[in-house]
PDB file of N, CA and C in Angstrom:
ATOM      1  N   UNK A   1      11.030 -56.293  40.549  1.00  0.00           N
ATOM      2  CA  UNK A   1      11.251 -57.733  40.501  1.00  0.00           C
ATOM      3  C   UNK A   1      11.168 -58.539  39.081  1.00  0.00           C
ATOM      4  N   UNK A   2       9.910 -58.066  38.658  1.00  0.00           N
ATOM      5  CA  UNK A   2      10.025 -58.579  37.111  1.00  0.00           C
ATOM      6  C   UNK A   2      10.794 -58.565  36.391  1.00  0.00           C
ATOM      7  N   UNK A   3      11.654 -57.251  36.304  1.00  0.00           N
ATOM      8  CA  UNK A   3      12.516 -57.095  35.256  1.00  0.00           C
ATOM      9  C   UNK A   3      13.872 -57.861  35.837  1.00  0.00           C
ATOM     10  N   UNK A   4      13.926 -57.974  37.436  1.00  0.00           N
ATOM     11  CA  UNK A   4      15.422 -58.837  37.612  1.00  0.00           C
ATOM     12  C   UNK A   4      15.113 -60.287  37.224  1.00  0.00           C
ATOM     13  N   UNK A   5      13.830 -60.806  37.706  1.00  0.00           N
ATOM     14  CA  UNK A   5      13.796 -62.192  37.306  1.00  0.00           C
ATOM     15  C   UNK A   5      13.899 -62.443  35.739  1.00  0.00           C
ATOM     16  N   UNK A   6      13.180 -62.033  35.304  1.00  0.00           N
ATOM     17  CA  UNK A   6      13.281 -62.031  33.663  1.00  0.00           C
ATOM     18  C   UNK A   6      14.724 -61.839  32.961  1.00  0.00           C
ATOM     19  N   UNK A   7      15.177 -61.017  33.609  1.00  0.00           N
ATOM     20  CA  UNK A   7      16.812 -60.805  32.793  1.00  0.00           C
ATOM     21  C   UNK A   7      17.660 -61.960  33.546  1.00  0.00           C
ATOM     22  N   UNK A   8      17.613 -62.586  34.749  1.00  0.00           N
ATOM     23  CA  UNK A   8      18.468 -63.520  35.237  1.00  0.00           C
ATOM     24  C   UNK A   8      18.072 -64.841  34.316  1.00  0.00           C
ATOM     25  N   UNK A   9      16.827 -64.924  34.044  1.00  0.00           N
ATOM     26  CA  UNK A   9      16.094 -66.109  32.987  1.00  0.00           C
ATOM     27  C   UNK A   9      16.975 -65.995  31.850  1.00  0.00           C
ATOM     28  N   UNK A  10      16.757 -64.679  31.366  1.00  0.00           N
ATOM     29  CA  UNK A  10      17.506 -64.422  29.810  1.00  0.00           C
ATOM     30  C   UNK A  10      19.018 -64.542  29.859  1.00  0.00           C
ATOM     31  N   UNK A  11      19.613 -64.153  30.859  1.00  0.00           N
ATOM     32  CA  UNK A  11      21.313 -64.656  30.925  1.00  0.00           C
ATOM     33  C   UNK A  11      21.131 -66.117  31.218  1.00  0.00           C
ATOM     34  N   UNK A  12      20.816 -66.814  31.833  1.00  0.00           N
ATOM     35  CA  UNK A  12      20.939 -68.215  31.959  1.00  0.00           C
ATOM     36  C   UNK A  12      20.642 -68.934  30.803  1.00  0.00           C
ATOM     37  N   UNK A  13      19.465 -68.739  30.086  1.00  0.00           N
ATOM     38  CA  UNK A  13      19.151 -69.444  28.660  1.00  0.00           C
ATOM     39  C   UNK A  13      20.174 -69.001  27.876  1.00  0.00           C
ATOM     40  N   UNK A  14      20.976 -67.674  27.556  1.00  0.00           N
ATOM     41  CA  UNK A  14      21.826 -67.420  26.750  1.00  0.00           C
ATOM     42  C   UNK A  14      23.000 -68.036  27.009  1.00  0.00           C
ATOM     43  N   UNK A  15      23.447 -68.474  28.335  1.00  0.00           N
ATOM     44  CA  UNK A  15      24.810 -68.872  28.755  1.00  0.00           C
ATOM     45  C   UNK A  15      24.455 -70.221  28.264  1.00  0.00           C
ATOM     46  N   UNK A  16      23.350 -70.929  28.440  1.00  0.00           N
ATOM     47  CA  UNK A  16      23.258 -72.465  28.168  1.00  0.00           C
ATOM     48  C   UNK A  16      23.177 -72.654  26.750  1.00  0.00           C
ATOM     49  N   UNK A  17      22.469 -71.334  26.286  1.00  0.00           N
ATOM     50  CA  UNK A  17      22.627 -71.661  24.505  1.00  0.00           C
ATOM     51  C   UNK A  17      23.934 -71.839  24.091  1.00  0.00           C
ATOM     52  N   UNK A  18      24.737 -70.617  24.552  1.00  0.00           N
ATOM     53  CA  UNK A  18      26.227 -70.797  24.445  1.00  0.00           C
ATOM     54  C   UNK A  18      27.076 -71.861  24.305  1.00  0.00           C
ATOM     55  N   UNK A  19      26.695 -72.494  25.763  1.00  0.00           N
ATOM     56  CA  UNK A  19      27.450 -73.499  26.029  1.00  0.00           C
ATOM     57  C   UNK A  19      27.094 -74.858  25.280  1.00  0.00           C
ATOM     58  N   UNK A  20      26.203 -74.605  24.410  1.00  0.00           N
ATOM     59  CA  UNK A  20      25.935 -75.799  23.972  1.00  0.00           C
ATOM     60  C   UNK A  20      26.379 -75.648  22.353  1.00  0.00           C
ATOM     61  N   UNK A  21      27.296 -74.535  22.312  1.00  0.00           N
ATOM     62  CA  UNK A  21      27.872 -74.218  20.888  1.00  0.00           C
ATOM     63  C   UNK A  21      26.696 -73.781  20.009  1.00  0.00           C
ATOM     64  N   UNK A  22      25.594 -73.149  20.383  1.00  0.00           N
ATOM     65  CA  UNK A  22      24.662 -72.604  19.532  1.00  0.00           C
ATOM     66  C   UNK A  22      23.872 -73.966  18.614  1.00  0.00           C
ATOM     67  N   UNK A  23      24.199 -75.014  19.418  1.00  0.00           N
ATOM     68  CA  UNK A  23      23.128 -75.995  18.410  1.00  0.00           C
ATOM     69  C   UNK A  23      21.752 -75.980  18.863  1.00  0.00           C
ATOM     70  N   UNK A  24      20.848 -75.775  17.894  1.00  0.00           N
ATOM     71  CA  UNK A  24      19.756 -75.782  18.030  1.00  0.00           C
ATOM     72  C   UNK A  24      18.730 -76.859  18.108  1.00  0.00           C
ATOM     73  N   UNK A  25      18.865 -77.914  18.380  1.00  0.00           N
ATOM     74  CA  UNK A  25      18.512 -79.327  18.709  1.00  0.00           C
ATOM     75  C   UNK A  25      17.445 -79.034  19.667  1.00  0.00           C
ATOM     76  N   UNK A  26      17.561 -78.288  20.714  1.00  0.00           N
ATOM     77  CA  UNK A  26      16.506 -78.120  21.545  1.00  0.00           C
ATOM     78  C   UNK A  26      16.084 -76.703  21.929  1.00  0.00           C
ATOM     79  N   UNK A  27      16.391 -75.971  20.773  1.00  0.00           N
ATOM     80  CA  UNK A  27      15.532 -74.821  20.642  1.00  0.00           C
ATOM     81  C   UNK A  27      15.773 -73.924  21.929  1.00  0.00           C
ATOM     82  N   UNK A  28      16.899 -73.658  22.105  1.00  0.00           N
ATOM     83  CA  UNK A  28      17.538 -72.881  23.221  1.00  0.00           C
ATOM     84  C   UNK A  28      17.309 -71.169  22.702  1.00  0.00           C
ATOM     85  N   UNK A  29      17.261 -70.902  21.502  1.00  0.00           N
ATOM     86  CA  UNK A  29      17.407 -69.685  21.171  1.00  0.00           C
ATOM     87  C   UNK A  29      15.971 -69.214  21.251  1.00  0.00           C
ATOM     88  N   UNK A  30      15.211 -70.019  21.110  1.00  0.00           N
ATOM     89  CA  UNK A  30      13.424 -69.920  21.299  1.00  0.00           C
ATOM     90  C   UNK A  30      13.219 -69.262  22.698  1.00  0.00           C
ATOM     91  N   UNK A  31      13.687 -69.805  23.893  1.00  0.00           N
ATOM     92  CA  UNK A  31      13.373 -69.559  25.199  1.00  0.00           C
ATOM     93  C   UNK A  31      14.382 -68.476  25.241  1.00  0.00           C
ATOM     94  N   UNK A  32      15.301 -68.325  24.935  1.00  0.00           N
ATOM     95  CA  UNK A  32      16.547 -67.074  25.040  1.00  0.00           C
ATOM     96  C   UNK A  32      15.789 -65.879  24.560  1.00  0.00           C
ATOM     97  N   UNK A  33      15.307 -65.907  23.174  1.00  0.00           N
ATOM     98  CA  UNK A  33      14.857 -64.591  22.665  1.00  0.00           C
ATOM     99  C   UNK A  33      13.497 -64.292  23.520  1.00  0.00           C
ATOM    100  N   UNK A  34      12.519 -65.139  23.934  1.00  0.00           N
ATOM    101  CA  UNK A  34      11.551 -64.953  24.756  1.00  0.00           C
ATOM    102  C   UNK A  34      11.544 -64.222  25.990  1.00  0.00           C
ATOM    103  N   UNK A  35      12.406 -64.633  26.942  1.00  0.00           N
ATOM    104  CA  UNK A  35      12.987 -64.193  27.981  1.00  0.00           C
ATOM    105  C   UNK A  35      13.619 -62.736  27.865  1.00  0.00           C
ATOM    106  N   UNK A  36      14.342 -62.754  26.783  1.00  0.00           N
ATOM    107  CA  UNK A  36      15.182 -61.273  26.365  1.00  0.00           C
ATOM    108  C   UNK A  36      13.912 -60.185  26.071  1.00  0.00           C
ATOM    109  N   UNK A  37      13.064 -60.611  25.181  1.00  0.00           N
ATOM    110  CA  UNK A  37      11.893 -59.992  24.647  1.00  0.00           C
ATOM    111  C   UNK A  37      11.067 -59.216  26.062  1.00  0.00           C
ATOM    112  N   UNK A  38      10.853 -60.283  27.034  1.00  0.00           N
ATOM    113  CA  UNK A  38      10.117 -59.930  28.385  1.00  0.00           C
ATOM    114  C   UNK A  38      11.095 -58.966  29.125  1.00  0.00           C
ATOM    115  N   UNK A  39      12.558 -59.240  29.359  1.00  0.00           N
ATOM    116  CA  UNK A  39      13.225 -58.396  30.016  1.00  0.00           C
ATOM    117  C   UNK A  39      13.510 -57.159  29.466  1.00  0.00           C
ATOM    118  N   UNK A  40      13.207 -56.874  28.034  1.00  0.00           N
ATOM    119  CA  UNK A  40      13.354 -55.473  27.508  1.00  0.00           C
ATOM    120  C   UNK A  40      11.819 -54.823  27.455  1.00  0.00           C
ATOM    121  N   UNK A  41      10.811 -55.394  27.420  1.00  0.00           N
ATOM    122  CA  UNK A  41       9.432 -55.050  27.820  1.00  0.00           C
ATOM    123  C   UNK A  41       9.258 -54.344  29.463  1.00  0.00           C
ATOM    124  N   UNK A  42       9.816 -55.324  30.351  1.00  0.00           N
ATOM    125  CA  UNK A  42       9.875 -54.654  31.708  1.00  0.00           C
ATOM    126  C   UNK A  42      10.965 -53.697  31.769  1.00  0.00           C
ATOM    127  N   UNK A  43      11.804 -53.473  31.112  1.00  0.00           N
ATOM    128  CA  UNK A  43      12.785 -52.418  31.110  1.00  0.00           C
ATOM    129  C   UNK A  43      12.262 -51.358  30.673  1.00  0.00           C
ATOM    130  N   UNK A  44      11.433 -51.070  29.800  1.00  0.00           N
ATOM    131  CA  UNK A  44      10.801 -50.060  29.182  1.00  0.00           C
ATOM    132  C   UNK A  44       9.738 -49.742  30.192  1.00  0.00           C
ATOM    133  N   UNK A  45       9.149 -50.854  30.820  1.00  0.00           N
ATOM    134  CA  UNK A  45       8.046 -50.150  31.799  1.00  0.00           C
ATOM    135  C   UNK A  45       8.746 -49.588  32.888  1.00  0.00           C
ATOM    136  N   UNK A  46       9.805 -50.161  33.333  1.00  0.00           N
ATOM    137  CA  UNK A  46      10.930 -49.429  34.544  1.00  0.00           C
ATOM    138  C   UNK A  46      10.789 -48.151  34.141  1.00  0.00           C
ATOM    139  N   UNK A  47      11.196 -47.730  32.692  1.00  0.00           N
ATOM    140  CA  UNK A  47      11.676 -46.725  32.798  1.00  0.00           C
ATOM    141  C   UNK A  47      10.765 -45.447  32.590  1.00  0.00           C
ATOM    142  N   UNK A  48       9.629 -46.024  32.056  1.00  0.00           N
ATOM    143  CA  UNK A  48       8.316 -45.150  32.193  1.00  0.00           C
ATOM    144  C   UNK A  48       7.692 -44.985  33.431  1.00  0.00           C
ATOM    145  N   UNK A  49       7.729 -46.127  34.552  1.00  0.00           N
ATOM    146  CA  UNK A  49       7.368 -45.578  35.852  1.00  0.00           C
ATOM    147  C   UNK A  49       8.448 -44.727  36.473  1.00  0.00           C
ATOM    148  N   UNK A  50       9.791 -44.831  36.082  1.00  0.00           N
ATOM    149  CA  UNK A  50      10.609 -43.818  36.873  1.00  0.00           C
ATOM    150  C   UNK A  50      10.400 -42.394  36.388  1.00  0.00           C
ATOM    151  N   UNK A  51      10.047 -42.233  34.993  1.00  0.00           N
ATOM    152  CA  UNK A  51       9.705 -40.984  34.465  1.00  0.00           C
ATOM    153  C   UNK A  51       8.239 -40.404  35.239  1.00  0.00           C
ATOM    154  N   UNK A  52       7.563 -41.245  35.358  1.00  0.00           N
ATOM    155  CA  UNK A  52       6.271 -40.820  36.257  1.00  0.00           C
ATOM    156  C   UNK A  52       6.237 -40.750  37.747  1.00  0.00           C
ATOM    157  N   UNK A  53       7.186 -41.521  38.168  1.00  0.00           N
ATOM    158  CA  UNK A  53       7.198 -41.299  39.881  1.00  0.00           C
ATOM    159  C   UNK A  53       8.330 -40.691  40.191  1.00  0.00           C
ATOM    160  N   UNK A  54       9.537 -40.644  39.637  1.00  0.00           N
ATOM    161  CA  UNK A  54      10.649 -40.275  39.973  1.00  0.00           C
ATOM    162  C   UNK A  54      11.519 -41.315  41.012  1.00  0.00           C
ATOM    163  N   UNK A  55      11.848 -40.538  42.423  1.00  0.00           N
ATOM    164  CA  UNK A  55      12.517 -41.310  43.253  1.00  0.00           C
ATOM    165  C   UNK A  55      11.914 -42.336  43.983  1.00  0.00           C
ATOM    166  N   UNK A  56      10.497 -42.280  43.775  1.00  0.00           N
ATOM    167  CA  UNK A  56       9.661 -43.079  44.570  1.00  0.00           C
ATOM    168  C   UNK A  56       9.627 -44.445  44.081  1.00  0.00           C
ATOM    169  N   UNK A  57       9.764 -44.446  43.112  1.00  0.00           N
ATOM    170  CA  UNK A  57       9.846 -45.872  42.031  1.00  0.00           C
ATOM    171  C   UNK A  57      10.800 -46.651  42.752  1.00  0.00           C
ATOM    172  N   UNK A  58      11.773 -46.354  43.431  1.00  0.00           N
ATOM    173  CA  UNK A  58      12.757 -47.097  43.973  1.00  0.00           C
ATOM    174  C   UNK A  58      12.594 -47.685  45.536  1.00  0.00           C
ATOM    175  N   UNK A  59      11.133 -47.117  46.045  1.00  0.00           N
ATOM    176  CA  UNK A  59      10.997 -47.677  47.228  1.00  0.00           C
ATOM    177  C   UNK A  59       9.341 -48.379  47.526  1.00  0.00           C
ATOM    178  N   UNK A  60       9.401 -49.269  46.892  1.00  0.00           N
ATOM    179  CA  UNK A  60       7.690 -49.919  46.515  1.00  0.00           C
ATOM    180  C   UNK A  60       7.777 -50.762  47.820  1.00  0.00           C
ATOM    181  N   UNK A  61       6.652 -50.879  47.968  1.00  0.00           N
ATOM    182  CA  UNK A  61       5.958 -51.509  49.057  1.00  0.00           C
ATOM    183  C   UNK A  61       6.147 -53.260  49.200  1.00  0.00           C
ATOM    184  N   UNK A  62       6.124 -53.544  50.296  1.00  0.00           N
ATOM    185  CA  UNK A  62       6.369 -55.113  50.120  1.00  0.00           C
ATOM    186  C   UNK A  62       5.727 -55.959  49.646  1.00  0.00           C
ATOM    187  N   UNK A  63       4.185 -55.408  49.443  1.00  0.00           N
ATOM    188  CA  UNK A  63       3.188 -56.129  48.809  1.00  0.00           C
ATOM    189  C   UNK A  63       3.300 -56.026  47.223  1.00  0.00           C
ATOM    190  N   UNK A  64       3.902 -54.864  46.798  1.00  0.00           N
ATOM    191  CA  UNK A  64       3.796 -54.864  45.550  1.00  0.00           C
ATOM    192  C   UNK A  64       5.101 -55.336  45.015  1.00  0.00           C
ATOM    193  N   UNK A  65       6.159 -55.617  45.690  1.00  0.00           N
ATOM    194  CA  UNK A  65       7.330 -56.417  45.498  1.00  0.00           C
ATOM    195  C   UNK A  65       6.960 -58.186  45.373  1.00  0.00           C
ATOM    196  N   UNK A  66       6.141 -58.428  46.135  1.00  0.00           N
ATOM    197  CA  UNK A  66       5.662 -59.722  46.530  1.00  0.00           C
ATOM    198  C   UNK A  66       4.616 -59.938  45.050  1.00  0.00           C
ATOM    199  N   UNK A  67       4.078 -59.081  44.700  1.00  0.00           N
ATOM    200  CA  UNK A  67       3.198 -59.258  43.317  1.00  0.00           C
ATOM    201  C   UNK A  67       4.100 -59.323  42.082  1.00  0.00           C
ATOM    202  N   UNK A  68       5.060 -58.246  42.220  1.00  0.00           N
ATOM    203  CA  UNK A  68       5.641 -58.610  41.123  1.00  0.00           C
ATOM    204  C   UNK A  68       6.863 -59.654  41.078  1.00  0.00           C
ATOM    205  N   UNK A  69       6.865 -60.472  42.228  1.00  0.00           N
ATOM    206  CA  UNK A  69       7.794 -61.558  41.917  1.00  0.00           C
ATOM    207  C   UNK A  69       6.908 -62.615  41.540  1.00  0.00           C
ATOM    208  N   UNK A  70       5.758 -62.848  41.830  1.00  0.00           N
ATOM    209  CA  UNK A  70       4.932 -63.646  41.537  1.00  0.00           C
ATOM    210  C   UNK A  70       4.829 -63.451  39.951  1.00  0.00           C
ATOM    211  N   UNK A  71       4.554 -62.394  39.476  1.00  0.00           N
ATOM    212  CA  UNK A  71       4.484 -61.906  37.971  1.00  0.00           C
ATOM    213  C   UNK A  71       5.520 -62.495  37.379  1.00  0.00           C
ATOM    214  N   UNK A  72       6.746 -62.269  37.741  1.00  0.00           N
ATOM    215  CA  UNK A  72       7.701 -62.703  37.199  1.00  0.00           C
ATOM    216  C   UNK A  72       8.304 -63.923  36.814  1.00  0.00           C
ATOM    217  N   UNK A  73       7.758 -64.801  38.187  1.00  0.00           N
ATOM    218  CA  UNK A  73       7.995 -66.061  38.128  1.00  0.00           C
ATOM    219  C   UNK A  73       6.913 -66.598  36.986  1.00  0.00           C
ATOM    220  N   UNK A  74       5.746 -66.223  37.045  1.00  0.00           N
ATOM    221  CA  UNK A  74       4.892 -66.431  36.231  1.00  0.00           C
ATOM    222  C   UNK A  74       5.332 -66.476  34.874  1.00  0.00           C
ATOM    223  N   UNK A  75       5.928 -65.459  34.552  1.00  0.00           N
ATOM    224  CA  UNK A  75       6.403 -65.126  33.007  1.00  0.00           C
ATOM    225  C   UNK A  75       7.238 -66.147  32.610  1.00  0.00           C
ATOM    226  N   UNK A  76       8.051 -66.541  33.555  1.00  0.00           N
ATOM    227  CA  UNK A  76       9.297 -67.530  33.506  1.00  0.00           C
ATOM    228  C   UNK A  76       8.558 -68.819  33.171  1.00  0.00           C
ATOM    229  N   UNK A  77       7.659 -69.169  33.931  1.00  0.00           N
ATOM    230  CA  UNK A  77       6.933 -70.452  33.620  1.00  0.00           C
ATOM    231  C   UNK A  77       6.251 -70.621  32.596  1.00  0.00           C
ATOM    232  N   UNK A  78       5.305 -69.446  32.064  1.00  0.00           N
ATOM    233  CA  UNK A  78       4.687 -69.460  30.950  1.00  0.00           C
ATOM    234  C   UNK A  78       5.969 -69.658  29.656  1.00  0.00           C
ATOM    235  N   UNK A  79       7.017 -68.892  29.840  1.00  0.00           N
ATOM    236  CA  UNK A  79       7.946 -69.088  28.859  1.00  0.00           C
ATOM    237  C   UNK A  79       8.311 -70.555  28.662  1.00  0.00           C
ATOM    238  N   UNK A  80       8.558 -71.474  29.670  1.00  0.00           N
ATOM    239  CA  UNK A  80       8.910 -72.759  29.769  1.00  0.00           C
ATOM    240  C   UNK A  80       7.642 -73.475  29.347  1.00  0.00           C
ATOM    241  N   UNK A  81       6.599 -73.042  29.253  1.00  0.00           N
ATOM    242  CA  UNK A  81       5.507 -73.890  28.824  1.00  0.00           C
ATOM    243  C   UNK A  81       5.541 -73.848  27.528  1.00  0.00           C
ATOM    244  N   UNK A  82       5.545 -72.590  27.127  1.00  0.00           N
ATOM    245  CA  UNK A  82       5.436 -72.477  25.452  1.00  0.00           C
ATOM    246  C   UNK A  82       6.774 -73.110  24.568  1.00  0.00           C
ATOM    247  N   UNK A  83       8.075 -73.025  25.500  1.00  0.00           N
ATOM    248  CA  UNK A  83       9.257 -73.503  24.954  1.00  0.00           C
ATOM    249  C   UNK A  83       9.052 -74.926  24.660  1.00  0.00           C
ATOM    250  N   UNK A  84       8.592 -75.650  26.051  1.00  0.00           N
ATOM    251  CA  UNK A  84       8.139 -77.215  25.795  1.00  0.00           C
ATOM    252  C   UNK A  84       7.293 -77.668  24.995  1.00  0.00           C
ATOM    253  N   UNK A  85       6.350 -76.793  24.709  1.00  0.00           N
ATOM    254  CA  UNK A  85       5.270 -77.159  23.274  1.00  0.00           C
ATOM    255  C   UNK A  85       5.916 -76.945  22.172  1.00  0.00           C
ATOM    256  N   UNK A  86       6.898 -76.238  21.946  1.00  0.00           N
ATOM    257  CA  UNK A  86       7.505 -75.987  20.846  1.00  0.00           C
ATOM    258  C   UNK A  86       8.477 -76.953  20.433  1.00  0.00           C
ATOM    259  N   UNK A  87       9.446 -77.070  21.704  1.00  0.00           N
ATOM    260  CA  UNK A  87      10.121 -78.597  21.525  1.00  0.00           C
ATOM    261  C   UNK A  87       9.325 -79.676  21.397  1.00  0.00           C
ATOM    262  N   UNK A  88       8.399 -79.964  21.942  1.00  0.00           N
ATOM    263  CA  UNK A  88       7.420 -81.106  21.639  1.00  0.00           C
ATOM    264  C   UNK A  88       6.827 -80.989  19.906  1.00  0.00           C
ATOM    265  N   UNK A  89       6.461 -80.153  19.699  1.00  0.00           N
ATOM    266  CA  UNK A  89       6.148 -80.059  18.102  1.00  0.00           C
ATOM    267  C   UNK A  89       7.115 -80.146  17.150  1.00  0.00           C
ATOM    268  N   UNK A  90       8.135 -79.259  17.341  1.00  0.00           N
ATOM    269  CA  UNK A  90       9.267 -79.190  16.379  1.00  0.00           C
ATOM    270  C   UNK A  90      10.674 -79.369  17.113  1.00  0.00           C
ATOM    271  N   UNK A  91      10.522 -80.837  17.621  1.00  0.00           N
ATOM    272  CA  UNK A  91      11.758 -81.529  18.351  1.00  0.00           C
ATOM    273  C   UNK A  91      12.701 -81.909  17.233  1.00  0.00           C
ATOM    274  N   UNK A  92      13.962 -82.211  18.153  1.00  0.00           N
ATOM    275  CA  UNK A  92      14.991 -82.314  17.004  1.00  0.00           C
ATOM    276  C   UNK A  92      14.574 -83.923  16.053  1.00  0.00           C
ATOM    277  N   UNK A  93      13.747 -84.387  16.453  1.00  0.00           N
ATOM    278  CA  UNK A  93      13.337 -85.786  15.551  1.00  0.00           C
ATOM    279  C   UNK A  93      12.162 -85.551  14.993  1.00  0.00           C
ATOM    280  N   UNK A  94      11.353 -84.460  15.161  1.00  0.00           N
ATOM    281  CA  UNK A  94       9.962 -84.362  14.897  1.00  0.00           C
ATOM    282  C   UNK A  94       9.142 -85.757  15.086  1.00  0.00           C
ATOM    283  N   UNK A  95       9.227 -86.242  16.774  1.00  0.00           N
ATOM    284  CA  UNK A  95       8.601 -87.519  16.957  1.00  0.00           C
ATOM    285  C   UNK A  95       6.940 -87.170  16.953  1.00  0.00           C
ATOM    286  N   UNK A  96       6.551 -86.099  17.601  1.00  0.00           N
ATOM    287  CA  UNK A  96       5.033 -86.088  17.664  1.00  0.00           C
ATOM    288  C   UNK A  96       4.628 -85.648  16.262  1.00  0.00           C
ATOM    289  N   UNK A  97       5.309 -84.963  15.598  1.00  0.00           N
ATOM    290  CA  UNK A  97       4.450 -84.440  14.223  1.00  0.00           C
ATOM    291  C   UNK A  97       4.604 -85.883  13.517  1.00  0.00           C
ATOM    292  N   UNK A  98       5.528 -86.673  13.533  1.00  0.00           N
ATOM    293  CA  UNK A  98       5.656 -88.022  12.518  1.00  0.00           C
ATOM    294  C   UNK A  98       4.596 -88.888  13.221  1.00  0.00           C
ATOM    295  N   UNK A  99       4.223 -88.773  14.534  1.00  0.00           N
ATOM    296  CA  UNK A  99       3.513 -89.719  15.061  1.00  0.00           C
ATOM    297  C   UNK A  99       2.085 -89.279  14.457  1.00  0.00           C
ATOM    298  N   UNK A 100       1.722 -87.836  14.672  1.00  0.00           N
ATOM    299  CA  UNK A 100       0.374 -87.555  14.151  1.00  0.00           C
ATOM    300  C   UNK A 100       0.389 -87.790  12.658  1.00  0.00           C
ATOM    301  N   UNK A 101       1.410 -87.797  11.780  1.00  0.00           N
ATOM    302  CA  UNK A 101       0.989 -88.221  10.293  1.00  0.00           C
ATOM    303  C   UNK A 101       0.859 -89.454  10.053  1.00  0.00           C
ATOM    304  N   UNK A 102       1.302 -90.544  11.050  1.00  0.00           N
ATOM    305  CA  UNK A 102       1.278 -92.127  10.612  1.00  0.00           C
ATOM    306  C   UNK A 102      -0.297 -92.186  10.695  1.00  0.00           C
ATOM    307  N   UNK A 103      -0.961 -91.425  11.747  1.00  0.00           N
ATOM    308  CA  UNK A 103      -2.249 -92.138  12.218  1.00  0.00           C
ATOM    309  C   UNK A 103      -3.155 -91.719  10.947  1.00  0.00           C
TER     310      UNK A 103
END
């Protein structure tokens, strides 16, 4: 579930970044790279678990799927928090950075 959730997040942010004509004012590339990195990490984890467990990997318990879903949504939420912090600090007009410099 973590792989699926982060892959959907990576695809959605890549489409949004592409639809904004690669405009970097909202720093979608940062969000896209975070989610793509997370999806690659979970893909490697899935491959290693498949090698270790074999076909049993594809029959997880319901509790394991629920835990993986919580972890996937937590990763997406943490990525949004980090992206928002980066956007506030290095926003299109550097409003917050300039506000601290005036003080």
